Each structure stands twice: as structure tokens, then as C-alpha cells.
């Protein structure tokens, strides 16, 4: 998918990546993507140049023969640690390292890769969530609970892949300069004990922790509000350094990237009203703290 211009085509599953309201249905990542095949061919070429069998290479890196084969054939997404090891062990001169970022994006379904890239570049990110805690704010236990509830069931390896991908997105909190992040979360989300109350307690504590960051604002939209401009559902707004704005929308197994200025401005105006209708960030953290005492 190229740079978003207007609306993209519809995805064939809900992403669950930007706002956490859905989770992809594919039992495996889009492992047939071009970058994985290219990486796999280069990996095999450097291994053969080094005169190593797969078993020997696997022993040096700590991976099984079948896993090495899957990486070389582009059937699985190699983790960053493996790429670092492979480049060093095979004396690849940084060739494999140069593909690490693109390989990492292959963890996501094809339709989400541009959104993941934009999210990583955004100087401001606004999220309105109505069904689950936004992915950027989820704990790994909460992630596993959400992915584990999907039907048809996802395999354990796929769940771990999805968790790793979502945790990787959370490196946005470590970026310098720090982006401005705003989240409005429906009250029903923080009262819905996905994974059980033990998991939810940890999730609420995490919201308290992240909500204290100077560049993060978390607001709760109370259930008793008579006015709510977010009745159309969840969305995300991404602002890039040049001033470009992109909206990401998803619902019922469909996702859309919107870059048309008028449409994006409409979404931005809606978010402003939603923020005004929600509890303030300070009130929201107090609300979460009170909820923690109840659970």
C-alpha cells in the first residue's frame, strides 16, 4: 500500500493495531510479503557464502533448523535479535541490518503497514477507543487475553507474534523528541475485565503509570454523559512533522486510511468535541484510581 491519498481499499480483517478495538483474523502474519522473501534469500546467500549448514548456523545463533529454514523461505518474521546475530555471524556487513525495520513491519497485516509507519513517525497521535484499551496502552497480559478471545482461535505462536508486534509499537514512548499522545477511552472499556480482574487490575495500574507521562493525556468518557460526539465509533488521528494529518478508521472487519483534508478536519473537530465532553486528564486518573480500589 502506497502513501495514503484519500481512502484506501478495505482490509479483510479488523486490525486492532491502532485503537485496540479489533484484532486481526489471519492465523499467521503476512509471511509471504516481498521483504521477507528478499531477506530470506539474502540470509541464505550469506549463510552459504560462510560455508555453514543450517544446523551449524542454528547452533551459532540459538535457533532450530526448521526455524532457520522458515526465515530463509520467507515463511516467518525473524525477530530483531536474530537479525543482529545473523549479520554479525555471517559477516554480512550491515546488509541484513538495513532490512530490519522493513522486516519488523512485516509482522503486521499488509493493510496496516503504512499505518504502523505513520504511527512511528507521528508527532501527535489522538485515539478514541470504545471496545478495548488502545493497543499502545495495553499490557502484555491484556494483549494475550484479547488475542486469546479471538474466534476462530489463534495458534500460540501467532498470539506471541501479535504480542511482540504490539509491544514493538510501544517504543513510541521512548522516542526523542517525545510525541504528544492523547487517548479518550470509553468508561465501558475500563470496566470490562478482559482476561479477568487480575489482568484488568494490572492494565488499570499501567494506565495510571502512562497517564502520568508529561506527553500523554488519558481521558475517560463517562457512561452517564448525555452528549457523546463519538457515537460513530473509534478512530485515530496521526499528525506528521510537516503538518500532514491522516485519519485511521476501523469497524466490523474493515479499515480505512483517510488523508482528504476536509474529511480529516471533520474527524479532528469531532475529536475536539469528544475531549471536551470527557473527564479531564486529572479527573480521569482519579476515576481510574477509584476504580482500582473497587476491584
PDB file of C-alpha atoms in Angstrom:
ATOM      1  CA  UNK A   1       0.000   0.000   0.000  1.00  0.00           C
ATOM      2  CA  UNK A   2       1.441   3.342  -1.002  1.00  0.00           C
ATOM      3  CA  UNK A   3       1.298   6.644   0.796  1.00  0.00           C
ATOM      4  CA  UNK A   4      -2.360   7.205   1.738  1.00  0.00           C
ATOM      5  CA  UNK A   5      -4.209   9.502  -0.661  1.00  0.00           C
ATOM      6  CA  UNK A   6      -7.843   9.723   0.299  1.00  0.00           C
ATOM      7  CA  UNK A   7      -9.334   6.330   1.163  1.00  0.00           C
ATOM      8  CA  UNK A   8      -7.508   3.070   0.852  1.00  0.00           C
ATOM      9  CA  UNK A   9      -9.143  -0.199  -0.052  1.00  0.00           C
ATOM     10  CA  UNK A  10     -10.914  -2.119   2.641  1.00  0.00           C
ATOM     11  CA  UNK A  11      -8.959  -4.584   4.718  1.00  0.00           C
ATOM     12  CA  UNK A  12     -10.298  -8.097   5.027  1.00  0.00           C
ATOM     13  CA  UNK A  13      -9.977  -8.164   8.790  1.00  0.00           C
ATOM     14  CA  UNK A  14     -10.088  -5.711  11.669  1.00  0.00           C
ATOM     15  CA  UNK A  15      -6.621  -4.566  12.540  1.00  0.00           C
ATOM     16  CA  UNK A  16      -6.843  -3.978  16.253  1.00  0.00           C
ATOM     17  CA  UNK A  17      -3.484  -2.269  15.922  1.00  0.00           C
ATOM     18  CA  UNK A  18      -4.111   1.403  16.243  1.00  0.00           C
ATOM     19  CA  UNK A  19      -7.007   1.662  18.642  1.00  0.00           C
ATOM     20  CA  UNK A  20      -7.141  -1.860  20.053  1.00  0.00           C
ATOM     21  CA  UNK A  21     -10.806  -2.342  19.153  1.00  0.00           C
ATOM     22  CA  UNK A  22     -10.256  -5.361  16.938  1.00  0.00           C
ATOM     23  CA  UNK A  23      -7.651  -7.997  16.294  1.00  0.00           C
ATOM     24  CA  UNK A  24      -6.543  -9.465  13.031  1.00  0.00           C
ATOM     25  CA  UNK A  25      -8.156 -12.722  11.987  1.00  0.00           C
ATOM     26  CA  UNK A  26      -5.341 -14.211   9.988  1.00  0.00           C
ATOM     27  CA  UNK A  27      -3.864 -17.226  11.804  1.00  0.00           C
ATOM     28  CA  UNK A  28      -0.395 -16.210  10.623  1.00  0.00           C
ATOM     29  CA  UNK A  29       1.340 -12.937   9.725  1.00  0.00           C
ATOM     30  CA  UNK A  30       1.531 -11.985   6.096  1.00  0.00           C
ATOM     31  CA  UNK A  31       4.716 -14.006   5.870  1.00  0.00           C
ATOM     32  CA  UNK A  32       4.639 -14.150   2.079  1.00  0.00           C
ATOM     33  CA  UNK A  33       5.372 -10.445   1.821  1.00  0.00           C
ATOM     34  CA  UNK A  34       8.114  -9.400  -0.556  1.00  0.00           C
ATOM     35  CA  UNK A  35      10.505  -8.081   2.075  1.00  0.00           C
ATOM     36  CA  UNK A  36      10.523 -11.425   3.885  1.00  0.00           C
ATOM     37  CA  UNK A  37      11.347 -13.270   0.682  1.00  0.00           C
ATOM     38  CA  UNK A  38      14.119 -10.799  -0.112  1.00  0.00           C
ATOM     39  CA  UNK A  39      15.509 -11.045   3.420  1.00  0.00           C
ATOM     40  CA  UNK A  40      15.322 -14.840   3.282  1.00  0.00           C
ATOM     41  CA  UNK A  41      17.236 -15.014   0.012  1.00  0.00           C
ATOM     42  CA  UNK A  42      19.944 -12.704   1.329  1.00  0.00           C
ATOM     43  CA  UNK A  43      20.160 -14.666   4.567  1.00  0.00           C
ATOM     44  CA  UNK A  44      20.626 -17.930   2.671  1.00  0.00           C
ATOM     45  CA  UNK A  45      23.175 -16.355   0.334  1.00  0.00           C
ATOM     46  CA  UNK A  46      25.319 -15.126   3.241  1.00  0.00           C
ATOM     47  CA  UNK A  47      24.977 -18.476   5.052  1.00  0.00           C
ATOM     48  CA  UNK A  48      26.157 -20.387   2.007  1.00  0.00           C
ATOM     49  CA  UNK A  49      28.971 -17.907   1.452  1.00  0.00           C
ATOM     50  CA  UNK A  50      30.076 -18.589   5.025  1.00  0.00           C
ATOM     51  CA  UNK A  51      30.049 -22.331   4.301  1.00  0.00           C
ATOM     52  CA  UNK A  52      27.536 -23.103   7.052  1.00  0.00           C
ATOM     53  CA  UNK A  53      24.814 -25.724   7.074  1.00  0.00           C
ATOM     54  CA  UNK A  54      21.515 -24.684   8.616  1.00  0.00           C
ATOM     55  CA  UNK A  55      22.253 -26.828  11.658  1.00  0.00           C
ATOM     56  CA  UNK A  56      25.629 -25.139  12.142  1.00  0.00           C
ATOM     57  CA  UNK A  57      24.184 -21.670  11.683  1.00  0.00           C
ATOM     58  CA  UNK A  58      21.348 -22.521  14.047  1.00  0.00           C
ATOM     59  CA  UNK A  59      23.822 -23.669  16.699  1.00  0.00           C
ATOM     60  CA  UNK A  60      25.671 -20.371  16.446  1.00  0.00           C
ATOM     61  CA  UNK A  61      22.524 -18.280  16.786  1.00  0.00           C
ATOM     62  CA  UNK A  62      20.419 -20.486  19.048  1.00  0.00           C
ATOM     63  CA  UNK A  63      17.670 -21.266  16.536  1.00  0.00           C
ATOM     64  CA  UNK A  64      16.433 -24.626  15.241  1.00  0.00           C
ATOM     65  CA  UNK A  65      16.995 -25.884  11.705  1.00  0.00           C
ATOM     66  CA  UNK A  66      13.281 -25.612  10.943  1.00  0.00           C
ATOM     67  CA  UNK A  67      13.205 -22.005  12.154  1.00  0.00           C
ATOM     68  CA  UNK A  68      16.220 -21.062  10.034  1.00  0.00           C
ATOM     69  CA  UNK A  69      14.528 -22.702   7.041  1.00  0.00           C
ATOM     70  CA  UNK A  70      11.334 -20.730   7.693  1.00  0.00           C
ATOM     71  CA  UNK A  71      13.303 -17.473   7.799  1.00  0.00           C
ATOM     72  CA  UNK A  72      15.149 -18.290   4.574  1.00  0.00           C
ATOM     73  CA  UNK A  73      11.926 -19.209   2.809  1.00  0.00           C
ATOM     74  CA  UNK A  74      10.114 -16.062   3.949  1.00  0.00           C
ATOM     75  CA  UNK A  75       7.510 -18.022   5.915  1.00  0.00           C
ATOM     76  CA  UNK A  76       8.180 -16.439   9.301  1.00  0.00           C
ATOM     77  CA  UNK A  77       9.140 -12.993  10.550  1.00  0.00           C
ATOM     78  CA  UNK A  78      12.612 -13.079  12.129  1.00  0.00           C
ATOM     79  CA  UNK A  79      12.921 -11.093  15.367  1.00  0.00           C
ATOM     80  CA  UNK A  80      15.338  -8.147  15.555  1.00  0.00           C
ATOM     81  CA  UNK A  81      17.693 -10.091  17.840  1.00  0.00           C
ATOM     82  CA  UNK A  82      18.110 -12.814  15.232  1.00  0.00           C
ATOM     83  CA  UNK A  83      18.865 -10.266  12.506  1.00  0.00           C
ATOM     84  CA  UNK A  84      21.533  -8.678  14.694  1.00  0.00           C
ATOM     85  CA  UNK A  85      23.108 -12.081  15.338  1.00  0.00           C
ATOM     86  CA  UNK A  86      22.877 -13.201  11.723  1.00  0.00           C
ATOM     87  CA  UNK A  87      24.521 -10.062  10.364  1.00  0.00           C
ATOM     88  CA  UNK A  88      27.411 -10.492  12.774  1.00  0.00           C
ATOM     89  CA  UNK A  89      27.836 -14.283  12.492  1.00  0.00           C
ATOM     90  CA  UNK A  90      27.632 -14.254   8.691  1.00  0.00           C
ATOM     91  CA  UNK A  91      29.780 -11.118   8.354  1.00  0.00           C
ATOM     92  CA  UNK A  92      27.028  -9.549   6.231  1.00  0.00           C
ATOM     93  CA  UNK A  93      28.456  -6.055   6.572  1.00  0.00           C
ATOM     94  CA  UNK A  94      25.157  -4.494   7.647  1.00  0.00           C
ATOM     95  CA  UNK A  95      23.183  -5.747   4.648  1.00  0.00           C
ATOM     96  CA  UNK A  96      20.778  -7.724   6.838  1.00  0.00           C
ATOM     97  CA  UNK A  97      20.612  -4.937   9.415  1.00  0.00           C
ATOM     98  CA  UNK A  98      19.457  -2.484   6.752  1.00  0.00           C
ATOM     99  CA  UNK A  99      16.326  -4.589   6.234  1.00  0.00           C
ATOM    100  CA  UNK A 100      15.471  -4.893   9.930  1.00  0.00           C
ATOM    101  CA  UNK A 101      12.933  -2.070  10.035  1.00  0.00           C
ATOM    102  CA  UNK A 102      11.083  -3.264   6.937  1.00  0.00           C
ATOM    103  CA  UNK A 103      11.155  -6.851   8.194  1.00  0.00           C
ATOM    104  CA  UNK A 104       9.677  -5.699  11.507  1.00  0.00           C
ATOM    105  CA  UNK A 105       6.742  -4.105   9.669  1.00  0.00           C
ATOM    106  CA  UNK A 106       6.007  -7.472   8.070  1.00  0.00           C
ATOM    107  CA  UNK A 107       4.662  -8.509  11.483  1.00  0.00           C
ATOM    108  CA  UNK A 108       1.552  -6.534  10.624  1.00  0.00           C
ATOM    109  CA  UNK A 109      -1.117  -7.361   8.036  1.00  0.00           C
ATOM    110  CA  UNK A 110      -0.372  -5.679   4.721  1.00  0.00           C
ATOM    111  CA  UNK A 111      -3.147  -3.089   5.094  1.00  0.00           C
ATOM    112  CA  UNK A 112      -1.755  -1.867   8.426  1.00  0.00           C
ATOM    113  CA  UNK A 113       1.888  -1.406   7.486  1.00  0.00           C
ATOM    114  CA  UNK A 114       1.520   2.189   6.335  1.00  0.00           C
ATOM    115  CA  UNK A 115      -0.457   2.986   9.476  1.00  0.00           C
ATOM    116  CA  UNK A 116       2.309   1.432  11.602  1.00  0.00           C
ATOM    117  CA  UNK A 117       4.919   3.517   9.793  1.00  0.00           C
ATOM    118  CA  UNK A 118       2.889   6.705  10.189  1.00  0.00           C
ATOM    119  CA  UNK A 119       2.303   5.929  13.848  1.00  0.00           C
ATOM    120  CA  UNK A 120       6.051   5.608  14.351  1.00  0.00           C
ATOM    121  CA  UNK A 121       6.649   8.974  12.652  1.00  0.00           C
ATOM    122  CA  UNK A 122       3.754  10.908  14.184  1.00  0.00           C
ATOM    123  CA  UNK A 123       4.466  13.995  16.276  1.00  0.00           C
ATOM    124  CA  UNK A 124       0.912  13.842  17.621  1.00  0.00           C
ATOM    125  CA  UNK A 125      -1.431  10.894  17.952  1.00  0.00           C
ATOM    126  CA  UNK A 126      -5.087  11.108  19.012  1.00  0.00           C
ATOM    127  CA  UNK A 127      -7.052   7.949  19.745  1.00  0.00           C
ATOM    128  CA  UNK A 128     -10.696   7.388  20.603  1.00  0.00           C
ATOM    129  CA  UNK A 129     -11.354   3.843  21.851  1.00  0.00           C
ATOM    130  CA  UNK A 130     -14.721   2.253  22.573  1.00  0.00           C
ATOM    131  CA  UNK A 131     -14.221  -1.520  22.832  1.00  0.00           C
ATOM    132  CA  UNK A 132     -10.788  -2.233  24.290  1.00  0.00           C
ATOM    133  CA  UNK A 133      -7.828  -0.393  25.761  1.00  0.00           C
ATOM    134  CA  UNK A 134      -5.839   1.166  22.875  1.00  0.00           C
ATOM    135  CA  UNK A 135      -3.028  -1.087  21.706  1.00  0.00           C
ATOM    136  CA  UNK A 136      -0.347   1.462  22.614  1.00  0.00           C
ATOM    137  CA  UNK A 137      -1.539   1.349  26.227  1.00  0.00           C
ATOM    138  CA  UNK A 138      -2.055  -2.394  26.635  1.00  0.00           C
ATOM    139  CA  UNK A 139      -0.036  -4.603  28.972  1.00  0.00           C
ATOM    140  CA  UNK A 140       1.240  -7.870  27.536  1.00  0.00           C
ATOM    141  CA  UNK A 141      -1.184  -9.825  29.759  1.00  0.00           C
ATOM    142  CA  UNK A 142      -4.101  -7.780  28.438  1.00  0.00           C
ATOM    143  CA  UNK A 143      -2.878  -8.299  24.872  1.00  0.00           C
ATOM    144  CA  UNK A 144      -2.748 -12.064  25.350  1.00  0.00           C
ATOM    145  CA  UNK A 145      -6.249 -12.002  26.820  1.00  0.00           C
ATOM    146  CA  UNK A 146      -7.595 -10.053  23.838  1.00  0.00           C
ATOM    147  CA  UNK A 147      -5.834 -12.211  21.240  1.00  0.00           C
ATOM    148  CA  UNK A 148      -6.807 -15.351  23.136  1.00  0.00           C
ATOM    149  CA  UNK A 149     -10.505 -14.492  22.846  1.00  0.00           C
ATOM    150  CA  UNK A 150     -10.446 -14.373  19.072  1.00  0.00           C
ATOM    151  CA  UNK A 151     -12.565 -16.887  17.193  1.00  0.00           C
ATOM    152  CA  UNK A 152     -11.566 -18.933  15.350  1.00  0.00           C
ATOM    153  CA  UNK A 153      -8.739 -19.493  17.791  1.00  0.00           C
ATOM    154  CA  UNK A 154      -5.276 -18.199  17.004  1.00  0.00           C
ATOM    155  CA  UNK A 155      -2.324 -20.530  17.483  1.00  0.00           C
ATOM    156  CA  UNK A 156       0.030 -19.895  20.395  1.00  0.00           C
ATOM    157  CA  UNK A 157       2.859 -18.901  18.077  1.00  0.00           C
ATOM    158  CA  UNK A 158       0.596 -16.437  16.290  1.00  0.00           C
ATOM    159  CA  UNK A 159      -0.521 -14.940  19.598  1.00  0.00           C
ATOM    160  CA  UNK A 160       3.100 -14.440  20.630  1.00  0.00           C
ATOM    161  CA  UNK A 161       3.839 -12.886  17.240  1.00  0.00           C
ATOM    162  CA  UNK A 162       0.973 -10.447  17.647  1.00  0.00           C
ATOM    163  CA  UNK A 163       2.008  -9.576  21.202  1.00  0.00           C
ATOM    164  CA  UNK A 164       5.594  -8.924  20.099  1.00  0.00           C
ATOM    165  CA  UNK A 165       4.390  -6.695  17.266  1.00  0.00           C
ATOM    166  CA  UNK A 166       2.145  -4.671  19.545  1.00  0.00           C
ATOM    167  CA  UNK A 167       4.845  -4.287  22.189  1.00  0.00           C
ATOM    168  CA  UNK A 168       7.224  -3.084  19.473  1.00  0.00           C
ATOM    169  CA  UNK A 169       4.763  -0.317  18.636  1.00  0.00           C
ATOM    170  CA  UNK A 170       5.013   0.921  22.209  1.00  0.00           C
ATOM    171  CA  UNK A 171       8.555   2.092  21.555  1.00  0.00           C
ATOM    172  CA  UNK A 172       6.810   5.291  20.502  1.00  0.00           C
ATOM    173  CA  UNK A 173       7.007   6.254  24.200  1.00  0.00           C
ATOM    174  CA  UNK A 174      10.818   6.168  24.013  1.00  0.00           C
ATOM    175  CA  UNK A 175      11.129   8.469  21.006  1.00  0.00           C
ATOM    176  CA  UNK A 176      13.036  11.746  21.261  1.00  0.00           C
ATOM    177  CA  UNK A 177      11.573  14.281  20.940  1.00  0.00           C
ATOM    178  CA  UNK A 178       8.553  12.723  22.564  1.00  0.00           C
ATOM    179  CA  UNK A 179       5.334  12.830  20.515  1.00  0.00           C
ATOM    180  CA  UNK A 180       2.157  14.219  22.046  1.00  0.00           C
ATOM    181  CA  UNK A 181      -0.278  11.374  22.700  1.00  0.00           C
ATOM    182  CA  UNK A 182      -3.944  11.812  23.543  1.00  0.00           C
ATOM    183  CA  UNK A 183      -6.368   8.994  24.325  1.00  0.00           C
ATOM    184  CA  UNK A 184     -10.084   9.168  25.080  1.00  0.00           C
ATOM    185  CA  UNK A 185     -11.351   5.829  26.353  1.00  0.00           C
ATOM    186  CA  UNK A 186     -14.983   4.939  26.867  1.00  0.00           C
ATOM    187  CA  UNK A 187     -15.777   4.123  30.507  1.00  0.00           C
ATOM    188  CA  UNK A 188     -17.134   0.721  29.473  1.00  0.00           C
ATOM    189  CA  UNK A 189     -13.607  -0.225  28.341  1.00  0.00           C
ATOM    190  CA  UNK A 190     -12.046   0.219  31.776  1.00  0.00           C
ATOM    191  CA  UNK A 191     -14.943  -1.607  33.406  1.00  0.00           C
ATOM    192  CA  UNK A 192     -14.753  -4.590  31.041  1.00  0.00           C
ATOM    193  CA  UNK A 193     -12.464  -7.172  32.758  1.00  0.00           C
ATOM    194  CA  UNK A 194     -10.984  -8.795  29.675  1.00  0.00           C
ATOM    195  CA  UNK A 195      -8.836 -11.673  30.859  1.00  0.00           C
ATOM    196  CA  UNK A 196     -10.220 -11.442  34.409  1.00  0.00           C
ATOM    197  CA  UNK A 197      -9.892  -8.875  37.163  1.00  0.00           C
ATOM    198  CA  UNK A 198      -6.255  -9.709  37.892  1.00  0.00           C
ATOM    199  CA  UNK A 199      -5.334  -8.830  34.307  1.00  0.00           C
ATOM    200  CA  UNK A 200      -7.572  -5.774  34.396  1.00  0.00           C
ATOM    201  CA  UNK A 201      -6.030  -4.538  37.624  1.00  0.00           C
ATOM    202  CA  UNK A 202      -2.600  -4.641  36.033  1.00  0.00           C
ATOM    203  CA  UNK A 203      -3.987  -2.829  32.999  1.00  0.00           C
ATOM    204  CA  UNK A 204      -5.544  -0.083  35.104  1.00  0.00           C
ATOM    205  CA  UNK A 205      -2.298   0.353  37.031  1.00  0.00           C
ATOM    206  CA  UNK A 206      -0.478   0.668  33.711  1.00  0.00           C
ATOM    207  CA  UNK A 207      -2.903   3.380  32.597  1.00  0.00           C
ATOM    208  CA  UNK A 208      -2.119   5.275  35.796  1.00  0.00           C
ATOM    209  CA  UNK A 209       1.601   4.950  35.111  1.00  0.00           C
ATOM    210  CA  UNK A 210       1.494   6.025  31.464  1.00  0.00           C
ATOM    211  CA  UNK A 211      -1.071   8.727  32.176  1.00  0.00           C
ATOM    212  CA  UNK A 212       1.482  10.433  34.404  1.00  0.00           C
ATOM    213  CA  UNK A 213       3.874  10.972  31.472  1.00  0.00           C
ATOM    214  CA  UNK A 214       4.121  14.636  30.540  1.00  0.00           C
ATOM    215  CA  UNK A 215       3.463  13.952  26.858  1.00  0.00           C
ATOM    216  CA  UNK A 216       0.463  11.657  27.441  1.00  0.00           C
ATOM    217  CA  UNK A 217      -3.131  12.576  28.225  1.00  0.00           C
ATOM    218  CA  UNK A 218      -5.655   9.855  29.038  1.00  0.00           C
ATOM    219  CA  UNK A 219      -9.301  10.808  29.368  1.00  0.00           C
ATOM    220  CA  UNK A 220     -12.333   8.728  30.268  1.00  0.00           C
ATOM    221  CA  UNK A 221     -15.669   9.280  28.533  1.00  0.00           C
ATOM    222  CA  UNK A 222     -18.240   8.608  31.273  1.00  0.00           C
ATOM    223  CA  UNK A 223     -21.207   6.358  30.561  1.00  0.00           C
ATOM    224  CA  UNK A 224     -23.613   8.863  32.088  1.00  0.00           C
ATOM    225  CA  UNK A 225     -22.806  11.612  29.575  1.00  0.00           C
ATOM    226  CA  UNK A 226     -25.935  12.673  27.731  1.00  0.00           C
ATOM    227  CA  UNK A 227     -23.816  14.042  24.869  1.00  0.00           C
ATOM    228  CA  UNK A 228     -21.146  11.999  23.080  1.00  0.00           C
ATOM    229  CA  UNK A 229     -19.814  13.063  19.689  1.00  0.00           C
ATOM    230  CA  UNK A 230     -18.134   9.675  19.300  1.00  0.00           C
ATOM    231  CA  UNK A 231     -21.219   7.604  18.616  1.00  0.00           C
ATOM    232  CA  UNK A 232     -19.919   6.774  15.124  1.00  0.00           C
ATOM    233  CA  UNK A 233     -17.210   4.615  16.657  1.00  0.00           C
ATOM    234  CA  UNK A 234     -13.440   4.522  17.261  1.00  0.00           C
ATOM    235  CA  UNK A 235     -10.779   6.277  15.224  1.00  0.00           C
ATOM    236  CA  UNK A 236      -7.187   7.508  15.302  1.00  0.00           C
ATOM    237  CA  UNK A 237      -5.667  10.753  14.065  1.00  0.00           C
ATOM    238  CA  UNK A 238      -1.974  10.932  13.184  1.00  0.00           C
ATOM    239  CA  UNK A 239      -0.111  14.212  12.744  1.00  0.00           C
ATOM    240  CA  UNK A 240       3.249  14.235  10.983  1.00  0.00           C
ATOM    241  CA  UNK A 241       6.076  16.757  11.311  1.00  0.00           C
ATOM    242  CA  UNK A 242       5.178  18.544   8.072  1.00  0.00           C
ATOM    243  CA  UNK A 243       1.668  19.200   9.300  1.00  0.00           C
ATOM    244  CA  UNK A 244       0.032  16.405   7.297  1.00  0.00           C
ATOM    245  CA  UNK A 245      -2.886  14.743   9.041  1.00  0.00           C
ATOM    246  CA  UNK A 246      -4.191  11.249   8.454  1.00  0.00           C
ATOM    247  CA  UNK A 247      -7.206   9.541   9.998  1.00  0.00           C
ATOM    248  CA  UNK A 248      -7.427   5.798  10.537  1.00  0.00           C
ATOM    249  CA  UNK A 249     -10.904   4.293  10.869  1.00  0.00           C
ATOM    250  CA  UNK A 250     -11.929   0.719  11.526  1.00  0.00           C
ATOM    251  CA  UNK A 251     -15.157  -1.125  12.199  1.00  0.00           C
ATOM    252  CA  UNK A 252     -16.571  -4.598  11.629  1.00  0.00           C
ATOM    253  CA  UNK A 253     -13.579  -6.049   9.847  1.00  0.00           C
ATOM    254  CA  UNK A 254     -12.901  -3.007   7.659  1.00  0.00           C
ATOM    255  CA  UNK A 255     -10.183  -0.381   7.939  1.00  0.00           C
ATOM    256  CA  UNK A 256      -9.708   2.885   6.060  1.00  0.00           C
ATOM    257  CA  UNK A 257      -6.889   5.409   5.876  1.00  0.00           C
ATOM    258  CA  UNK A 258      -8.178   8.913   5.128  1.00  0.00           C
ATOM    259  CA  UNK A 259      -5.959  11.803   4.039  1.00  0.00           C
ATOM    260  CA  UNK A 260      -8.525  14.062   2.331  1.00  0.00           C
ATOM    261  CA  UNK A 261      -8.173  17.356   4.223  1.00  0.00           C
ATOM    262  CA  UNK A 262     -11.868  18.020   4.619  1.00  0.00           C
ATOM    263  CA  UNK A 263     -12.602  14.564   5.931  1.00  0.00           C
ATOM    264  CA  UNK A 264      -9.635  14.577   8.287  1.00  0.00           C
ATOM    265  CA  UNK A 265     -10.608  18.008   9.573  1.00  0.00           C
ATOM    266  CA  UNK A 266     -14.080  16.682  10.295  1.00  0.00           C
ATOM    267  CA  UNK A 267     -12.628  13.824  12.321  1.00  0.00           C
ATOM    268  CA  UNK A 268     -10.309  16.227  14.148  1.00  0.00           C
ATOM    269  CA  UNK A 269     -13.216  18.530  15.008  1.00  0.00           C
ATOM    270  CA  UNK A 270     -15.144  15.550  16.309  1.00  0.00           C
ATOM    271  CA  UNK A 271     -12.214  14.534  18.497  1.00  0.00           C
ATOM    272  CA  UNK A 272     -12.026  18.028  19.950  1.00  0.00           C
ATOM    273  CA  UNK A 273     -15.672  17.815  20.973  1.00  0.00           C
ATOM    274  CA  UNK A 274     -15.147  14.327  22.412  1.00  0.00           C
ATOM    275  CA  UNK A 275     -12.253  15.578  24.534  1.00  0.00           C
ATOM    276  CA  UNK A 276     -14.382  18.439  25.823  1.00  0.00           C
ATOM    277  CA  UNK A 277     -17.186  16.029  26.739  1.00  0.00           C
ATOM    278  CA  UNK A 278     -14.891  13.566  28.539  1.00  0.00           C
ATOM    279  CA  UNK A 279     -13.393  13.871  32.007  1.00  0.00           C
ATOM    280  CA  UNK A 280     -10.215  15.942  32.159  1.00  0.00           C
ATOM    281  CA  UNK A 281      -6.920  14.012  32.341  1.00  0.00           C
ATOM    282  CA  UNK A 282      -6.638  14.688  36.080  1.00  0.00           C
ATOM    283  CA  UNK A 283     -10.250  13.676  36.688  1.00  0.00           C
ATOM    284  CA  UNK A 284      -9.696  10.582  34.562  1.00  0.00           C
ATOM    285  CA  UNK A 285      -6.675   9.401  36.563  1.00  0.00           C
ATOM    286  CA  UNK A 286      -8.684   9.960  39.737  1.00  0.00           C
ATOM    287  CA  UNK A 287     -11.501   7.918  38.209  1.00  0.00           C
ATOM    288  CA  UNK A 288      -9.129   5.057  37.366  1.00  0.00           C
ATOM    289  CA  UNK A 289      -7.598   5.198  40.848  1.00  0.00           C
ATOM    290  CA  UNK A 290     -11.073   4.965  42.385  1.00  0.00           C
ATOM    291  CA  UNK A 291     -11.935   2.050  40.113  1.00  0.00           C
ATOM    292  CA  UNK A 292      -8.751   0.277  41.197  1.00  0.00           C
ATOM    293  CA  UNK A 293      -9.884   0.480  44.811  1.00  0.00           C
ATOM    294  CA  UNK A 294     -13.162  -1.143  43.818  1.00  0.00           C
ATOM    295  CA  UNK A 295     -11.536  -4.107  42.081  1.00  0.00           C
TER     296      UNK A 295
END
